[in-house]
Each structure stands twice: as structure tokens, then as C-alpha cells.
XYZ file of C-alpha atoms in Angstrom:
536
model
C -14.444 -2.796 -30.557
C -10.946 -4.347 -28.489
C -9.228 -6.529 -31.080
C -9.119 -10.662 -29.564
C -5.481 -10.732 -27.680
C -5.193 -7.132 -26.908
C -6.090 -5.886 -23.806
C -9.713 -4.998 -22.798
C -10.548 -1.538 -20.945
C -8.867 -1.996 -17.510
C -6.069 -3.938 -18.807
C -7.281 -7.752 -18.463
C -6.609 -10.663 -20.855
C -7.014 -14.426 -20.407
C -6.090 -17.560 -22.998
C -9.718 -18.439 -23.196
C -10.108 -14.956 -24.809
C -7.983 -16.055 -27.550
C -9.114 -19.829 -27.623
C -12.923 -18.437 -28.308
C -12.122 -16.703 -31.390
C -9.383 -18.814 -33.043
C -11.980 -21.665 -32.121
C -14.435 -20.411 -33.568
C -12.692 -19.234 -36.749
C -10.811 -22.562 -37.420
C -13.507 -25.105 -37.022
C -16.550 -23.069 -37.082
C -17.349 -22.359 -41.280
C -20.816 -22.326 -41.251
C -22.911 -24.254 -38.154
C -21.792 -25.636 -34.871
C -21.181 -25.319 -31.449
C -18.606 -23.921 -29.462
C -18.656 -24.857 -25.965
C -16.721 -24.651 -22.679
C -16.110 -24.014 -18.887
C -14.221 -20.907 -18.252
C -14.128 -17.698 -15.986
C -17.600 -16.276 -15.590
C -16.085 -12.286 -15.327
C -16.342 -12.843 -19.360
C -20.367 -12.030 -18.673
C -19.969 -8.911 -16.743
C -16.303 -7.481 -16.190
C -15.854 -4.259 -17.720
C -12.475 -5.284 -19.082
C -13.869 -7.656 -21.065
C -15.977 -5.474 -23.227
C -13.779 -6.732 -25.934
C -14.263 -10.200 -26.040
C -17.881 -9.963 -25.966
C -17.899 -7.680 -28.410
C -15.465 -10.241 -30.979
C -18.342 -13.486 -30.173
C -21.769 -11.009 -30.443
C -19.690 -10.938 -34.335
C -18.913 -14.225 -34.681
C -21.709 -16.170 -33.115
C -25.477 -16.194 -33.425
C -26.278 -17.679 -30.244
C -24.642 -18.164 -26.870
C -26.414 -20.558 -24.261
C -24.498 -20.031 -20.559
C -25.359 -21.268 -17.314
C -24.137 -18.990 -14.494
C -22.294 -21.038 -11.734
C -21.397 -18.170 -9.910
C -19.306 -18.850 -7.042
C -16.150 -16.022 -6.942
C -14.539 -16.161 -3.945
C -12.609 -12.537 -5.078
C -15.711 -10.659 -3.109
C -16.677 -10.075 0.136
C -19.046 -9.560 3.015
C -23.014 -10.465 1.970
C -21.921 -10.389 -1.960
C -19.346 -12.914 -1.222
C -22.164 -15.173 0.917
C -24.597 -14.540 -2.750
C -21.470 -16.375 -4.478
C -22.371 -19.566 -2.917
C -19.270 -21.888 -3.146
C -17.277 -23.079 -6.156
C -18.394 -25.566 -8.290
C -14.727 -26.680 -8.057
C -14.665 -26.570 -4.497
C -11.569 -24.403 -3.090
C -8.734 -25.041 -5.883
C -10.161 -21.987 -8.071
C -11.611 -18.118 -6.414
C -12.752 -17.507 -9.729
C -16.602 -17.530 -10.521
C -17.451 -20.116 -13.134
C -19.864 -20.345 -15.807
C -20.568 -22.619 -18.871
C -20.567 -21.065 -22.443
C -22.026 -22.976 -25.525
C -21.473 -20.344 -28.662
C -24.186 -21.372 -31.585
C -23.284 -20.337 -35.477
C -26.007 -20.687 -37.621
C -25.941 -20.042 -41.481
C -27.518 -17.403 -42.903
C -28.927 -15.828 -39.169
C -28.124 -12.789 -38.217
C -27.662 -10.994 -34.835
C -27.036 -12.355 -31.485
C -28.834 -13.994 -28.637
C -27.800 -14.404 -24.997
C -29.840 -17.250 -23.494
C -29.091 -16.999 -19.401
C -29.941 -19.289 -16.587
C -27.725 -18.642 -13.227
C -28.180 -21.360 -10.059
C -29.748 -19.394 -7.297
C -27.757 -16.985 -4.617
C -25.929 -18.703 -1.369
C -26.041 -22.294 -3.301
C -23.008 -24.642 -2.199
C -20.835 -26.549 -4.704
C -23.214 -29.791 -4.250
C -26.285 -28.252 -5.171
C -24.304 -26.272 -8.270
C -23.539 -29.954 -9.286
C -27.614 -30.757 -9.263
C -28.029 -27.290 -10.956
C -25.887 -28.602 -14.137
C -27.385 -31.662 -14.809
C -30.569 -30.207 -16.574
C -30.659 -30.358 -20.263
C -30.927 -26.546 -21.659
C -33.939 -27.393 -23.508
C -35.537 -28.392 -20.300
C -35.042 -24.851 -18.532
C -36.491 -21.295 -18.478
C -33.842 -19.458 -19.900
C -34.139 -15.663 -19.728
C -32.990 -13.650 -22.671
C -30.305 -11.110 -22.609
C -30.264 -7.871 -24.646
C -26.372 -6.547 -25.363
C -26.072 -2.738 -25.139
C -23.956 -1.317 -27.562
C -21.200 -1.197 -25.344
C -21.393 -4.863 -25.331
C -22.476 -5.010 -21.819
C -24.680 -8.307 -21.243
C -25.581 -8.486 -17.862
C -26.437 -6.185 -15.075
C -26.894 -2.808 -18.044
C -26.410 0.129 -17.058
C -28.685 2.769 -16.761
C -29.067 5.186 -19.178
C -30.202 8.095 -16.879
C -26.542 7.743 -15.335
C -25.237 9.412 -18.822
C -27.297 12.533 -18.678
C -25.410 13.525 -15.218
C -22.657 15.272 -14.967
C -19.061 13.979 -14.995
C -16.927 14.350 -11.482
C -13.786 13.471 -13.289
C -12.600 12.241 -17.068
C -9.410 12.021 -18.823
C -9.790 13.999 -21.274
C -10.803 16.508 -18.888
C -7.558 15.541 -16.865
C -5.581 16.181 -20.007
C -6.956 19.352 -21.993
C -4.434 22.302 -21.037
C -7.293 24.158 -21.928
C -9.657 25.659 -19.428
C -12.782 26.203 -22.277
C -12.741 22.334 -22.770
C -13.126 20.903 -19.461
C -16.163 19.175 -19.127
C -16.242 17.773 -15.593
C -16.327 18.621 -12.241
C -12.841 18.182 -11.041
C -9.635 18.789 -13.110
C -7.343 16.417 -11.691
C -7.984 12.567 -10.359
C -5.701 9.830 -9.340
C -5.607 6.294 -8.278
C -4.412 5.861 -4.597
C -0.383 5.291 -4.018
C 0.661 1.852 -4.367
C 4.119 1.405 -1.975
C 4.414 -2.092 -2.925
C 6.575 -2.108 0.042
C 4.452 -0.892 2.650
C 5.875 -1.897 5.388
C 9.409 0.330 4.439
C 7.106 2.983 4.069
C 4.598 3.454 6.642
C 4.470 3.178 10.065
C 2.305 4.605 13.129
C 5.811 5.996 14.071
C 7.490 8.794 12.510
C 10.419 7.933 14.303
C 10.328 4.443 13.406
C 9.556 4.934 9.693
C 12.689 7.691 9.314
C 14.615 4.642 11.477
C 13.334 2.210 7.848
C 13.685 4.744 5.205
C 17.154 5.022 6.066
C 18.069 1.906 6.021
C 16.214 1.377 2.692
C 17.853 3.674 1.016
C 21.571 3.125 2.438
C 20.789 -0.459 0.987
C 19.648 1.140 -2.119
C 22.231 2.977 -2.716
C 24.938 0.066 -2.308
C 23.369 -1.310 -5.382
C 25.350 -0.606 -8.832
C 23.063 0.529 -11.687
C 24.330 -2.770 -13.756
C 23.471 -5.642 -11.085
C 21.868 -8.646 -12.493
C 21.502 -9.886 -9.146
C 19.157 -8.427 -6.519
C 19.666 -9.344 -2.963
C 16.795 -9.634 -0.239
C 18.142 -6.493 1.538
C 14.847 -4.848 -0.204
C 11.527 -5.524 -1.444
C 12.048 -5.730 -5.701
C 9.551 -4.633 -7.619
C 9.484 -3.847 -11.650
C 9.543 -0.688 -11.449
C 12.081 -0.319 -8.522
C 14.373 -2.339 -10.679
C 14.240 0.336 -13.880
C 14.931 3.034 -11.363
C 18.040 1.297 -10.146
C 19.326 1.120 -13.743
C 18.705 4.847 -14.685
C 20.446 5.337 -11.521
C 17.438 7.018 -10.409
C 18.677 7.593 -6.614
C 17.118 9.796 -3.364
C 18.620 10.815 -0.043
C 16.862 11.037 2.506
C 14.377 13.582 3.094
C 12.224 14.379 6.473
C 10.060 16.773 4.646
C 8.798 13.559 2.587
C 7.020 12.132 5.713
C 3.300 12.756 5.803
C 0.134 11.992 7.040
C -1.845 9.322 4.566
C -5.023 8.143 4.450
C -4.098 4.418 4.791
C -7.420 2.768 5.475
C -10.399 4.772 7.104
C -10.281 6.123 10.319
C -6.613 5.015 10.280
C -3.988 7.269 9.099
C -0.073 6.243 9.118
C 2.964 8.551 8.612
C 4.169 8.072 4.853
C 7.344 8.675 3.263
C 5.945 10.255 0.112
C 8.882 9.103 -2.059
C 9.721 9.391 -5.880
C 11.679 6.621 -6.074
C 10.529 3.871 -3.748
C 6.914 4.484 -3.994
C 5.869 1.912 -6.705
C 3.134 3.922 -8.033
C 2.786 7.431 -6.803
C -0.061 8.742 -9.585
C -0.810 12.258 -8.665
C 0.151 12.606 -4.961
C 2.581 15.036 -5.291
C 0.043 17.675 -7.934
C -3.029 16.772 -5.040
C -1.221 16.154 -1.534
C 2.416 17.445 -1.538
C 4.476 17.226 1.152
C 4.099 21.353 2.058
C 0.593 21.576 0.885
C -2.996 21.341 2.733
C -5.604 19.847 1.065
C -8.843 17.645 1.449
C -10.322 14.664 -0.548
C -12.295 11.833 -1.256
C -11.246 8.682 -1.909
C -13.653 6.554 -3.933
C -14.246 2.966 -4.971
C -12.583 2.883 -8.422
C -14.699 0.968 -11.262
C -14.983 -2.443 -11.333
C -15.054 -2.748 -7.657
C -16.386 -5.972 -5.418
C -17.252 -5.067 -1.745
C -19.499 -2.316 -0.694
C -19.053 1.241 -2.395
C -16.866 3.925 -0.371
C -16.463 6.877 -0.400
C -14.720 8.709 2.319
C -13.267 12.203 2.736
C -9.512 12.265 3.583
C -6.468 14.703 4.276
C -3.963 12.962 3.300
C -3.000 10.947 0.580
C -5.045 7.602 0.439
C -3.550 4.249 -0.328
C -4.671 2.142 -3.487
C -6.629 -0.167 -1.414
C -8.067 2.267 0.879
C -10.936 0.712 1.691
C -10.812 -3.055 0.982
C -7.537 -5.213 -0.429
C -9.987 -5.995 -3.007
C -10.198 -2.948 -4.767
C -8.441 -0.118 -6.106
C -9.257 3.265 -4.868
C -9.288 6.443 -6.657
C -9.124 10.477 -5.480
C -10.201 13.618 -6.323
C -9.348 16.368 -4.020
C -10.500 20.148 -3.716
C -7.436 21.791 -4.538
C -4.607 21.171 -7.070
C -0.938 22.017 -6.682
C 1.845 23.242 -9.638
C 5.195 24.187 -8.884
C 4.195 25.396 -5.016
C 0.805 27.118 -6.021
C -2.463 25.893 -4.777
C -5.169 26.397 -7.645
C -8.673 24.983 -8.221
C -9.310 21.538 -8.590
C -12.784 21.728 -9.210
C -13.347 23.597 -12.606
C -14.929 26.605 -13.580
C -17.029 24.785 -15.830
C -18.616 23.096 -13.004
C -19.179 25.727 -11.303
C -20.987 26.987 -14.354
C -23.466 24.542 -15.207
C -24.498 24.524 -10.850
C -25.279 28.232 -11.054
C -26.775 27.992 -14.125
C -29.225 25.036 -13.313
C -29.943 26.128 -10.171
C -30.414 29.884 -10.952
C -27.950 31.156 -8.409
C -24.415 32.797 -8.677
C -24.268 32.322 -4.944
C -22.846 28.534 -5.537
C -19.487 28.257 -4.664
C -17.074 25.908 -5.726
C -16.855 24.743 -2.160
C -20.922 23.733 -2.559
C -20.396 22.205 -4.918
C -17.258 19.632 -3.288
C -19.651 19.263 -0.350
C -23.134 18.295 -2.846
C -20.998 15.511 -4.550
C -19.390 14.465 -1.150
C -23.276 14.227 -0.515
C -24.564 12.108 -3.677
C -21.409 9.671 -3.200
C -22.985 8.960 0.221
C -26.748 8.269 -1.329
C -27.529 4.656 -0.913
C -30.346 5.489 -3.677
C -28.000 6.264 -6.005
C -25.654 3.292 -4.731
C -28.459 0.596 -5.342
C -30.119 2.050 -8.639
C -26.634 2.894 -10.248
C -24.733 -0.107 -9.282
C -23.759 -1.007 -12.581
C -22.916 2.172 -13.832
C -20.164 3.011 -11.091
C -18.620 -0.757 -11.992
C -18.107 0.112 -15.172
C -17.078 3.982 -14.734
C -16.068 7.141 -12.657
C -19.305 8.675 -10.653
C -21.782 11.056 -12.574
C -23.705 13.869 -10.089
C -27.165 14.186 -11.016
C -28.573 17.860 -10.042
C -30.997 16.881 -6.926
C -34.293 19.229 -6.680
C -33.300 20.858 -3.230
C -29.147 21.589 -3.554
C -28.878 23.735 -0.681
C -30.154 20.213 1.070
C -27.668 18.313 -0.210
C -25.185 21.160 -0.115
C -25.879 20.913 4.391
C -26.018 17.172 4.143
C -22.329 17.202 2.485
C -20.903 19.736 4.504
C -21.923 17.654 7.745
C -20.636 14.667 6.265
C -17.297 16.376 5.735
C -17.050 17.910 9.088
C -17.911 14.391 11.044
C -15.523 12.585 8.544
C -12.599 14.721 9.012
C -13.050 15.796 12.588
C -13.928 12.321 13.854
C -11.075 12.659 16.578
C -12.930 15.567 17.808
C -16.597 13.676 18.061
C -17.705 13.036 21.241
C -17.166 9.717 22.996
C -19.907 7.550 23.070
C -20.676 6.496 26.319
C -19.944 2.826 25.414
C -19.590 0.120 28.811
C -16.511 -1.023 29.583
C -15.700 -3.977 31.729
C -12.353 -5.272 33.030
C -11.785 -8.590 34.241
C -8.476 -9.488 35.086
C -6.319 -12.422 33.350
C -4.711 -13.895 36.055
C -3.249 -16.762 34.310
C -1.516 -14.264 32.060
C -0.517 -11.710 34.898
C 0.973 -14.841 36.756
C 2.780 -15.412 33.856
C 4.192 -12.292 33.997
C 2.614 -11.646 30.104
C 0.387 -9.182 28.578
C -3.351 -10.150 28.119
C -3.765 -11.741 24.759
C -5.513 -9.771 22.288
C -8.354 -10.072 20.771
C -9.812 -7.440 18.562
C -13.348 -8.993 18.052
C -16.427 -7.287 17.384
C -20.106 -8.881 17.737
C -22.963 -6.758 15.729
C -25.729 -8.936 17.175
C -24.585 -8.390 20.928
C -23.336 -5.183 20.411
C -19.853 -5.782 21.892
C -15.930 -5.718 21.192
C -13.368 -8.088 22.769
C -10.150 -6.101 23.029
C -8.477 -8.574 25.023
C -8.633 -11.040 27.042
C -9.258 -8.386 30.377
C -11.492 -5.740 28.342
C -14.448 -5.536 26.743
C -16.791 -2.716 25.228
C -20.454 -3.335 24.694
C -23.778 -1.495 24.285
C -22.962 -0.198 20.829
C -26.030 0.625 19.230
C -26.812 -1.634 16.138
C -27.035 1.421 13.417
C -23.131 2.093 14.069
C -22.394 -1.399 12.419
C -24.106 0.148 9.166
C -22.091 2.415 8.826
C -19.666 0.179 5.884
C -16.904 1.165 3.884
C -15.693 -1.224 1.475
C -15.889 -4.460 3.223
C -16.229 -3.639 6.814
C -18.104 -1.380 9.187
C -16.111 1.635 10.639
C -15.598 0.371 14.026
C -14.047 -2.747 12.276
C -11.686 -1.068 10.059
C -10.328 0.601 13.710
C -9.852 -2.833 14.884
C -8.408 -4.609 12.140
C -6.018 -1.436 11.878
C -4.620 -2.180 15.133
C -4.027 -6.024 15.211
C -0.724 -7.121 15.935
C 0.963 -8.434 12.898
C 4.241 -10.227 12.427
C 6.428 -8.635 9.852
C 7.165 -10.956 6.661
C 10.076 -8.760 5.573
C 13.566 -10.720 6.095
C 15.442 -7.316 5.895
C 12.677 -5.952 8.393
C 13.414 -8.521 10.857
C 16.746 -7.873 10.813
C 16.286 -4.489 11.673
C 15.051 -5.678 15.233
C 12.609 -2.405 15.513
C 10.475 -2.421 18.698
C 7.120 -4.294 17.021
C 3.921 -3.079 17.297
C 2.048 -3.853 21.043
C -1.808 -3.585 20.766
C -1.075 -2.792 24.468
C 0.745 0.299 24.138
C -2.324 1.894 22.105
C -5.134 0.210 24.235
C -6.638 2.976 25.840
C -6.221 5.030 22.349
C -7.916 2.507 20.495
C -11.166 2.574 23.231
C -11.299 6.207 23.104
C -10.701 5.927 18.674
C -13.855 3.454 19.179
C -16.331 5.510 21.406
C -15.385 8.429 18.429
C -15.986 5.919 15.692
C -19.381 4.781 17.088
C -20.700 8.634 17.867
C -19.471 9.187 13.950
C -20.529 6.403 12.472
C -24.450 6.933 14.109
C -24.313 10.646 12.851
C -23.604 9.189 9.445
C -26.407 6.428 9.580
C -28.557 9.098 10.412
C -28.018 11.410 7.805
C -27.594 9.108 4.994
C -31.414 7.862 6.539
C -32.753 11.020 6.056
C -31.148 11.038 2.027
C -33.644 8.042 1.793
C -36.615 9.968 1.920
C -35.726 13.247 0.509
C -37.082 13.406 -3.428
C -34.388 13.601 -6.396
C -36.450 14.961 -9.157
């Protein structure tokens, strides 16, 4: 049990957590009720397991009305949350809590009622008018881990973990008990505009400017000029006089967003949180990895093969992303990141000594794309790293995984889908010697993409939109990452670099959209086949 006032399993803390414990002890000695309105995350977030454990110990009953309204979600989940009962003033979901303490009673019961999905704010106001005594409340039974809602499946615990902190930490091979030795969060630069770019030359210019501005500041400084975007980590590194000369070898291809690589300056000083990027994707080594939604994800579960280090927010700005790789690097030497323990487990289970670590990597990739797996174990995946079941037909899943890896890593080589292109001159823009206005808007129902005021693509099959990665389809990721955006960084504006212009990349984007359409259709075809496959 986490002590109240301490941080939960993922670092969250909230003043209401302390309030609930202190009020429960100071004002309710034998019998009484503690009622308040607060964040609905207490009901289901993994990071509040400590809070829930304390309430189970301090009270005998909880009567709760879940009003939903969490605006930090996205897509269909966001729509299901409905409006917030407080309008647009807050973004968190809301719940009404009534904790009951009864002298002489033992145990803890939860009585739960929730407003319907998609409800608007005015409907939620009506929902809370009914007294508790008139409601048909659902009784929830907490599990041993203090989960109250969306209880995880016990079956999940029988599967093989793809990664664990214990396996990552151990120095003894015989103590490894996961498929992959190392894993890491995606990198968090905290200064993306400085350290990422489409153009290698532009990135070089930005980084040289960044290093020069940083080196001009003494480690004893108490003021931090706006020539840099500062963070706590960068201030600490400056105080320790950590310096880093420019090196072209640090410029690598990174997996910034799905099907949207960028050049990255893989810096030990200026990257806020590098994680294990140097062990998984060193600047001088080649590797293949899988970036996947970290526990606590709010958007659609996402897993995608990558050939460069992935960004922390790879598939959604509101979600974190973890990554595992086929290999790891130590002292310049390439080592297997798939453990011998995992190889032994698979060979023993299937009675096949011909199974290789490449086979296991492909098998894992297939399982992470299985829609039935996502649906059945969503609650588990939101609480912990994936675990992999032993499906009946290993070779079939391995073949699917290999096909998906080839598709997703080789997307630039996919055959362009025959989309219809329609061009109509924007006479007004042309007469004013201006470029067509950039639109980059998709219409799933119509099967079209409008690129700008002159060009439209049509004939996009409906199935292509089904290939979702986090909060967007693959096609929508291409559009999103080619929008023209104004830099917010004052120092970057002073550099007067040539701004990104969609028109310079338009033909390349059209070609990419055609190829990603093919990749999307082929992915959906494989995923649909998975739905029909027996699991046991």
C-alpha cells in the first residue's frame, strides 16, 4: 500500500488524496460520511492505487456517481466522455464521492452509478438530481491490487511479460524472466524545434546556434536568457558545467511520429530525457524496434516498428510510448535484446528447437496488433506492460508478424495505391503571385483528401482509415505532420531560417499518401485475419 501523501505507482499526487485521509481521521472517528466532488481519476487510474488502498482501510462504503467528461482523452473515447459538468473550465473527468464509516462494520463496499456515455453537461446536471436511495447502484468488488473499475483479466498474469524492471536490472542471465532485456521510454527533448528537423542542414545550423548560446553562459549563472529553451534538467547540466561540442555523428534518423521520421540531434546535454537511446539506437548502430503505448494510455493502443529511436509522444501527445528492440548495444558491441530465457520458453512450449529470436520478435509484433488482444486486455495494458500468450499456431502468428514488419518498415517501398488526383488552378492565388492555401483535410466518408486549394485526392477505400495509430489513422498522421506551423520559439525566429513550406514537399506527400494507403489496406487485411484465428 502506498502511504497517503506519497506518490502512486506512476508518480501522481493530488491535494484531495491528503484531504481524504486527513478528514477521514480527524472528523470521522466512529460513524460519519465524507463527501466531496473531485477528479474521477481516483476511480480507475493506476497511479491512484495508493489512494484507493487507504480509503479501503479507512472506510466501510463508498457511494460514487461518475460524471465522466475527461477532455484529456481523444477520438471515440473523448466523445464517449461527453461534456464536462463544469463546462470548459476544467479538463479532468468528475465524480461525486460519498465515503461512509460505520462503527463495528468490517470490509469495504463500493456502490457505483455512472452517467450514460456521450451525455452533455445539461444531461449530467439532471443525472445528479436523483437521490442515492432511488438509484440502482452497481456493487463493485476491489481486487488485491486495489482496482475498482475496469478490473484487469487474471488470465493476463499467465502470459510471458515482454519486459520487466527486474530483467532490465539483473546482471545475471539466469535471472532474466522477460522476452526483452532492455526497454526504454521514447526520448523527450523538451526542445523539439531545436533538435528535430526534416532538413539535415537546417538541423545542423540550429544545433550549432544552440551549442554556441549555451556555451556562452557560465555555470554559476542565476539568470537564464531566452536564447535557449530552459528546463530543470538543462539548468542542472549547466550548473555541473556539462558541455558538448557539435558532432555530425549525433545526427540520426528518428521515429518522430508514425510514418513521419525526422533528423534528430541525439544529444546527451540538450535532450531532456534520453532514456536508453544510446543503448538501443546508438548513432553508429542499426537496429529495429517496436514503439508501443505505455501504461495509462488514453487513445487507441498503438504499436509500430521503427528503425530509429522513437519520441516519447510517438503516437499521441497525451500518451507516453515505450520501446523494445531486437538488439542492444554495449561498448559498441551489438548484443541480442531477446533473452535466452525467452528463446527457451518458446522452444519448450512449442517443442520446436528451430524457433529463432527473429521469430519471437515477429510473433510479439503480431500479438501487439491483434484486435481481440486489445479488446480483451485493455484494462491490463493500461496498468502494465504487455504480456504475450502462446497461441496455438506459432508459425501463423510469426508469419503475420514478419509481414507486418516488412510492411511498416518498408513503407517507402510499398506500391503506390491508384488514388485519383484532381487539380483545379486557384486563379485568385495565382493572380496574386501566391501559393495555393494549404488545407490537408481528410474526409473519411467521401474517401477524399484535400491537400490545398488546387489539389484533391479521391478514391481512398474505407478500410484504409481503419488502420489507427494512437489518436489518428496512418493517413491522418501523414497530413498532420506536413502542416505548416509557425515556430513559437523566440530565439529560433531570430535565426530567420527558411520556413517549412508544404508546396516544396507536395509531390512527395502525394506519393507518400499513396504508399501509406497500400500499407494501411494490407495491415487491415492481416488484422482482420487475426480476428478469425483460434487462440487456444
